[in-house]
mmCIF file with all atom_site columns, C-alpha atoms in Angstrom:
data_model
loop_
_atom_site.group_PDB
_atom_site.id
_atom_site.type_symbol
_atom_site.label_atom_id
_atom_site.label_alt_id
_atom_site.label_comp_id
_atom_site.label_asym_id
_atom_site.label_entity_id
_atom_site.label_seq_id
_atom_site.pdbx_PDB_ins_code
_atom_site.Cartn_x
_atom_site.Cartn_y
_atom_site.Cartn_z
_atom_site.occupancy
_atom_site.B_iso_or_equiv
_atom_site.pdbx_formal_charge
_atom_site.auth_seq_id
_atom_site.auth_comp_id
_atom_site.auth_asym_id
_atom_site.auth_atom_id
_atom_site.pdbx_PDB_model_num
ATOM 1   C CA . MET S 1 1   ? 60.965  106.804 108.266 1.00 0.00 ? 1   MET S CA 1
ATOM 2   C CA . ASN S 1 2   ? 62.858  103.732 107.182 1.00 0.00 ? 2   ASN S CA 1
ATOM 3   C CA . ASN S 1 3   ? 65.329  101.844 109.339 1.00 0.00 ? 3   ASN S CA 1
ATOM 4   C CA . SER S 1 4   ? 68.515  102.904 107.480 1.00 0.00 ? 4   SER S CA 1
ATOM 5   C CA . ARG S 1 5   ? 67.562  106.589 107.819 1.00 0.00 ? 5   ARG S CA 1
ATOM 6   C CA . THR S 1 6   ? 67.078  106.098 111.560 1.00 0.00 ? 6   THR S CA 1
ATOM 7   C CA . ASP S 1 7   ? 70.446  104.315 111.775 1.00 0.00 ? 7   ASP S CA 1
ATOM 8   C CA . ILE S 1 8   ? 72.365  107.172 110.126 1.00 0.00 ? 8   ILE S CA 1
ATOM 9   C CA . GLN S 1 9   ? 70.620  109.749 112.325 1.00 0.00 ? 9   GLN S CA 1
ATOM 10  C CA . ARG S 1 10  ? 71.524  107.694 115.381 1.00 0.00 ? 10  ARG S CA 1
ATOM 11  C CA . LEU S 1 11  ? 75.124  107.434 114.131 1.00 0.00 ? 11  LEU S CA 1
ATOM 12  C CA . ILE S 1 12  ? 75.313  111.213 113.665 1.00 0.00 ? 12  ILE S CA 1
ATOM 13  C CA . GLY S 1 13  ? 73.879  111.851 117.129 1.00 0.00 ? 13  GLY S CA 1
ATOM 14  C CA . ASN S 1 14  ? 76.193  109.314 118.745 1.00 0.00 ? 14  ASN S CA 1
ATOM 15  C CA . THR S 1 15  ? 79.157  110.842 116.917 1.00 0.00 ? 15  THR S CA 1
ATOM 16  C CA . LEU S 1 16  ? 78.450  114.180 118.561 1.00 0.00 ? 16  LEU S CA 1
ATOM 17  C CA . ARG S 1 17  ? 77.910  112.658 122.000 1.00 0.00 ? 17  ARG S CA 1
ATOM 18  C CA . TRP S 1 18  ? 80.948  110.381 121.880 1.00 0.00 ? 18  TRP S CA 1
ATOM 19  C CA . GLY S 1 19  ? 83.171  113.020 120.295 1.00 0.00 ? 19  GLY S CA 1
ATOM 20  C CA . VAL S 1 20  ? 82.477  115.524 123.058 1.00 0.00 ? 20  VAL S CA 1
ATOM 21  C CA . THR S 1 21  ? 82.798  112.837 125.739 1.00 0.00 ? 21  THR S CA 1
ATOM 22  C CA . ILE S 1 22  ? 86.113  111.530 124.388 1.00 0.00 ? 22  ILE S CA 1
ATOM 23  C CA . ALA S 1 23  ? 87.488  115.064 123.944 1.00 0.00 ? 23  ALA S CA 1
ATOM 24  C CA . SER S 1 24  ? 86.505  115.918 127.516 1.00 0.00 ? 24  SER S CA 1
ATOM 25  C CA . VAL S 1 25  ? 88.089  112.789 128.952 1.00 0.00 ? 25  VAL S CA 1
ATOM 26  C CA . ILE S 1 26  ? 91.338  113.423 127.044 1.00 0.00 ? 26  ILE S CA 1
ATOM 27  C CA . ALA S 1 27  ? 91.463  117.051 128.204 1.00 0.00 ? 27  ALA S CA 1
ATOM 28  C CA . ILE S 1 28  ? 90.723  116.083 131.821 1.00 0.00 ? 28  ILE S CA 1
ATOM 29  C CA . ILE S 1 29  ? 93.522  113.502 131.743 1.00 0.00 ? 29  ILE S CA 1
ATOM 30  C CA . GLY S 1 30  ? 95.858  116.223 130.462 1.00 0.00 ? 30  GLY S CA 1
ATOM 31  C CA . LEU S 1 31  ? 94.630  118.565 133.190 1.00 0.00 ? 31  LEU S CA 1
ATOM 32  C CA . VAL S 1 32  ? 95.297  116.004 135.925 1.00 0.00 ? 32  VAL S CA 1
ATOM 33  C CA . ILE S 1 33  ? 98.808  115.396 134.562 1.00 0.00 ? 33  ILE S CA 1
ATOM 34  C CA . TYR S 1 34  ? 99.384  119.154 134.373 1.00 0.00 ? 34  TYR S CA 1
ATOM 35  C CA . LEU S 1 35  ? 98.259  119.653 137.970 1.00 0.00 ? 35  LEU S CA 1
ATOM 36  C CA . LEU S 1 36  ? 100.450 116.781 139.160 1.00 0.00 ? 36  LEU S CA 1
ATOM 37  C CA . GLN S 1 37  ? 103.472 118.261 137.365 1.00 0.00 ? 37  GLN S CA 1
ATOM 38  C CA . HIS S 1 38  ? 102.867 121.983 137.946 1.00 0.00 ? 38  HIS S CA 1
ATOM 39  C CA . GLY S 1 39  ? 100.284 122.275 140.723 1.00 0.00 ? 39  GLY S CA 1
ATOM 40  C CA . ASN S 1 40  ? 102.670 123.731 143.291 1.00 0.00 ? 40  ASN S CA 1
ATOM 41  C CA . GLU S 1 41  ? 104.174 126.364 140.991 1.00 0.00 ? 41  GLU S CA 1
ATOM 42  C CA . SER S 1 42  ? 103.310 130.021 141.351 1.00 0.00 ? 42  SER S CA 1
ATOM 43  C CA . VAL S 1 43  ? 100.929 131.556 138.831 1.00 0.00 ? 43  VAL S CA 1
ATOM 44  C CA . PRO S 1 44  ? 102.922 133.123 135.983 1.00 0.00 ? 44  PRO S CA 1
ATOM 45  C CA . ASP S 1 45  ? 102.460 136.722 134.882 1.00 0.00 ? 45  ASP S CA 1
ATOM 46  C CA . TYR S 1 46  ? 99.903  136.594 132.072 1.00 0.00 ? 46  TYR S CA 1
ATOM 47  C CA . ALA S 1 47  ? 100.233 140.299 131.261 1.00 0.00 ? 47  ALA S CA 1
ATOM 48  C CA . HIS S 1 48  ? 102.565 139.308 128.414 1.00 0.00 ? 48  HIS S CA 1
ATOM 49  C CA . PHE S 1 49  ? 102.402 136.354 126.031 1.00 0.00 ? 49  PHE S CA 1
ATOM 50  C CA . ASP S 1 50  ? 104.923 133.668 126.919 1.00 0.00 ? 50  ASP S CA 1
ATOM 51  C CA . ALA S 1 51  ? 106.035 131.685 123.881 1.00 0.00 ? 51  ALA S CA 1
ATOM 52  C CA . SER S 1 52  ? 108.122 129.286 125.953 1.00 0.00 ? 52  SER S CA 1
ATOM 53  C CA . ARG S 1 53  ? 106.265 126.334 124.456 1.00 0.00 ? 53  ARG S CA 1
ATOM 54  C CA . PRO S 1 54  ? 106.358 127.043 120.724 1.00 0.00 ? 54  PRO S CA 1
ATOM 55  C CA . ALA S 1 55  ? 106.229 123.324 119.929 1.00 0.00 ? 55  ALA S CA 1
ATOM 56  C CA . PHE S 1 56  ? 102.567 123.351 120.882 1.00 0.00 ? 56  PHE S CA 1
ATOM 57  C CA . THR S 1 57  ? 101.619 125.901 118.235 1.00 0.00 ? 57  THR S CA 1
ATOM 58  C CA . HIS S 1 58  ? 101.662 123.413 115.354 1.00 0.00 ? 58  HIS S CA 1
ATOM 59  C CA . LEU S 1 59  ? 100.261 119.917 114.813 1.00 0.00 ? 59  LEU S CA 1
ATOM 60  C CA . GLU S 1 60  ? 103.620 118.138 114.784 1.00 0.00 ? 60  GLU S CA 1
ATOM 61  C CA . GLY S 1 61  ? 104.523 119.616 118.168 1.00 0.00 ? 61  GLY S CA 1
ATOM 62  C CA . ILE S 1 62  ? 101.132 118.752 119.603 1.00 0.00 ? 62  ILE S CA 1
ATOM 63  C CA . LEU S 1 63  ? 101.372 115.145 118.391 1.00 0.00 ? 63  LEU S CA 1
ATOM 64  C CA . SER S 1 64  ? 104.917 114.702 119.684 1.00 0.00 ? 64  SER S CA 1
ATOM 65  C CA . GLY S 1 65  ? 103.907 116.205 123.032 1.00 0.00 ? 65  GLY S CA 1
ATOM 66  C CA . PHE S 1 66  ? 100.962 113.829 123.187 1.00 0.00 ? 66  PHE S CA 1
ATOM 67  C CA . ALA S 1 67  ? 103.189 110.865 122.288 1.00 0.00 ? 67  ALA S CA 1
ATOM 68  C CA . ILE S 1 68  ? 105.538 111.512 125.228 1.00 0.00 ? 68  ILE S CA 1
ATOM 69  C CA . GLY S 1 69  ? 102.701 112.234 127.646 1.00 0.00 ? 69  GLY S CA 1
ATOM 70  C CA . GLU S 1 70  ? 103.303 115.983 127.987 1.00 0.00 ? 70  GLU S CA 1
ATOM 71  C CA . SER S 1 71  ? 100.252 117.562 129.636 1.00 0.00 ? 71  SER S CA 1
ATOM 72  C CA . TYR S 1 72  ? 100.017 120.409 127.107 1.00 0.00 ? 72  TYR S CA 1
ATOM 73  C CA . GLY S 1 73  ? 100.001 117.964 124.205 1.00 0.00 ? 73  GLY S CA 1
ATOM 74  C CA . ILE S 1 74  ? 97.310  115.822 125.796 1.00 0.00 ? 74  ILE S CA 1
ATOM 75  C CA . ILE S 1 75  ? 95.065  118.818 126.509 1.00 0.00 ? 75  ILE S CA 1
ATOM 76  C CA . GLN S 1 76  ? 95.496  120.124 122.968 1.00 0.00 ? 76  GLN S CA 1
ATOM 77  C CA . ILE S 1 77  ? 94.682  116.706 121.478 1.00 0.00 ? 77  ILE S CA 1
ATOM 78  C CA . GLY S 1 78  ? 91.429  116.908 123.457 1.00 0.00 ? 78  GLY S CA 1
ATOM 79  C CA . VAL S 1 79  ? 90.754  120.300 121.886 1.00 0.00 ? 79  VAL S CA 1
ATOM 80  C CA . ILE S 1 80  ? 91.525  118.929 118.401 1.00 0.00 ? 80  ILE S CA 1
ATOM 81  C CA . VAL S 1 81  ? 89.118  116.018 118.947 1.00 0.00 ? 81  VAL S CA 1
ATOM 82  C CA . LEU S 1 82  ? 86.486  118.525 120.080 1.00 0.00 ? 82  LEU S CA 1
ATOM 83  C CA . ILE S 1 83  ? 87.039  120.616 116.927 1.00 0.00 ? 83  ILE S CA 1
ATOM 84  C CA . LEU S 1 84  ? 86.907  117.553 114.650 1.00 0.00 ? 84  LEU S CA 1
ATOM 85  C CA . THR S 1 85  ? 83.639  116.272 116.148 1.00 0.00 ? 85  THR S CA 1
ATOM 86  C CA . PRO S 1 86  ? 81.246  118.675 114.350 1.00 0.00 ? 86  PRO S CA 1
ATOM 87  C CA . ILE S 1 87  ? 83.336  118.400 111.179 1.00 0.00 ? 87  ILE S CA 1
ATOM 88  C CA . LEU S 1 88  ? 82.787  114.641 111.243 1.00 0.00 ? 88  LEU S CA 1
ATOM 89  C CA . ARG S 1 89  ? 79.077  115.297 111.751 1.00 0.00 ? 89  ARG S CA 1
ATOM 90  C CA . VAL S 1 90  ? 78.982  117.447 108.589 1.00 0.00 ? 90  VAL S CA 1
ATOM 91  C CA . ALA S 1 91  ? 80.859  114.740 106.668 1.00 0.00 ? 91  ALA S CA 1
ATOM 92  C CA . LEU S 1 92  ? 78.417  112.044 107.825 1.00 0.00 ? 92  LEU S CA 1
ATOM 93  C CA . SER S 1 93  ? 75.488  114.290 106.919 1.00 0.00 ? 93  SER S CA 1
ATOM 94  C CA . PHE S 1 94  ? 76.993  114.881 103.471 1.00 0.00 ? 94  PHE S CA 1
ATOM 95  C CA . PHE S 1 95  ? 77.117  111.138 102.765 1.00 0.00 ? 95  PHE S CA 1
ATOM 96  C CA . ASP S 1 96  ? 73.623  110.696 104.174 1.00 0.00 ? 96  ASP S CA 1
ATOM 97  C CA . PHE S 1 97  ? 72.272  113.448 101.886 1.00 0.00 ? 97  PHE S CA 1
ATOM 98  C CA . LEU S 1 98  ? 73.992  111.827 98.907  1.00 0.00 ? 98  LEU S CA 1
ATOM 99  C CA . ARG S 1 99  ? 72.471  108.461 99.782  1.00 0.00 ? 99  ARG S CA 1
ATOM 100 C CA . GLU S 1 100 ? 69.041  110.061 100.139 1.00 0.00 ? 100 GLU S CA 1
ATOM 101 C CA . ARG S 1 101 ? 69.581  111.970 96.844  1.00 0.00 ? 101 ARG S CA 1
ATOM 102 C CA . ASP S 1 102 ? 68.938  115.267 98.572  1.00 0.00 ? 102 ASP S CA 1
ATOM 103 C CA . TRP S 1 103 ? 71.183  117.232 96.241  1.00 0.00 ? 103 TRP S CA 1
ATOM 104 C CA . LEU S 1 104 ? 70.636  120.682 97.737  1.00 0.00 ? 104 LEU S CA 1
ATOM 105 C CA . TYR S 1 105 ? 71.700  119.702 101.241 1.00 0.00 ? 105 TYR S CA 1
ATOM 106 C CA . ALA S 1 106 ? 74.507  117.528 99.869  1.00 0.00 ? 106 ALA S CA 1
ATOM 107 C CA . LEU S 1 107 ? 75.797  120.588 98.003  1.00 0.00 ? 107 LEU S CA 1
ATOM 108 C CA . ILE S 1 108 ? 75.526  122.771 101.105 1.00 0.00 ? 108 ILE S CA 1
ATOM 109 C CA . SER S 1 109 ? 77.384  120.158 103.166 1.00 0.00 ? 109 SER S CA 1
ATOM 110 C CA . ALA S 1 110 ? 80.060  119.873 100.476 1.00 0.00 ? 110 ALA S CA 1
ATOM 111 C CA . ILE S 1 111 ? 80.539  123.649 100.478 1.00 0.00 ? 111 ILE S CA 1
ATOM 112 C CA . VAL S 1 112 ? 80.877  123.650 104.274 1.00 0.00 ? 112 VAL S CA 1
ATOM 113 C CA . LEU S 1 113 ? 83.422  120.807 104.169 1.00 0.00 ? 113 LEU S CA 1
ATOM 114 C CA . ALA S 1 114 ? 85.371  122.469 101.352 1.00 0.00 ? 114 ALA S CA 1
ATOM 115 C CA . THR S 1 115 ? 85.451  125.754 103.249 1.00 0.00 ? 115 THR S CA 1
ATOM 116 C CA . ILE S 1 116 ? 86.729  124.042 106.391 1.00 0.00 ? 116 ILE S CA 1
ATOM 117 C CA . PHE S 1 117 ? 89.353  122.129 104.404 1.00 0.00 ? 117 PHE S CA 1
ATOM 118 C CA . ILE S 1 118 ? 90.575  125.160 102.432 1.00 0.00 ? 118 ILE S CA 1
ATOM 119 C CA . ASN S 1 119 ? 90.773  127.329 105.542 1.00 0.00 ? 119 ASN S CA 1
ATOM 120 C CA . SER S 1 120 ? 92.617  124.601 107.425 1.00 0.00 ? 120 SER S CA 1
ATOM 121 C CA . VAL S 1 121 ? 95.173  124.045 104.679 1.00 0.00 ? 121 VAL S CA 1
ATOM 122 C CA . THR S 1 122 ? 95.747  127.672 103.761 1.00 0.00 ? 122 THR S CA 1
ATOM 123 C CA . GLY S 1 123 ? 95.770  128.778 107.389 1.00 0.00 ? 123 GLY S CA 1
ATOM 124 C CA . PHE S 1 124 ? 99.130  127.081 107.937 1.00 0.00 ? 124 PHE S CA 1
ATOM 125 C CA . LYS S 1 125 ? 102.197 129.114 107.103 1.00 0.00 ? 125 LYS S CA 1
#
């Protein structure tokens, strides 16, 4: 196995490790902020869905909540980073397969990426 192949495999592995670690740290920071702000409140009735925070149901609301330090926005950014981590792994694998001229796996990776992209774009209303 040549050195560049080992480097890309190490990069892919580190991407997964660092992505999960960073996502966890972000979510824990959001959790600590949430507990500091709301830790003494009584537990709400979860028998019915409460849409009191509709801003956190779309990306713009999540980003603006994150920008002002709102605990919900920070936690959801952690979740987004966690979701993007394996997608980045597929993208890195795709480029690695192209570089290695492994056309079958490059095609499979491209189909996976296209499916994720199409579902993400068409899933928004």
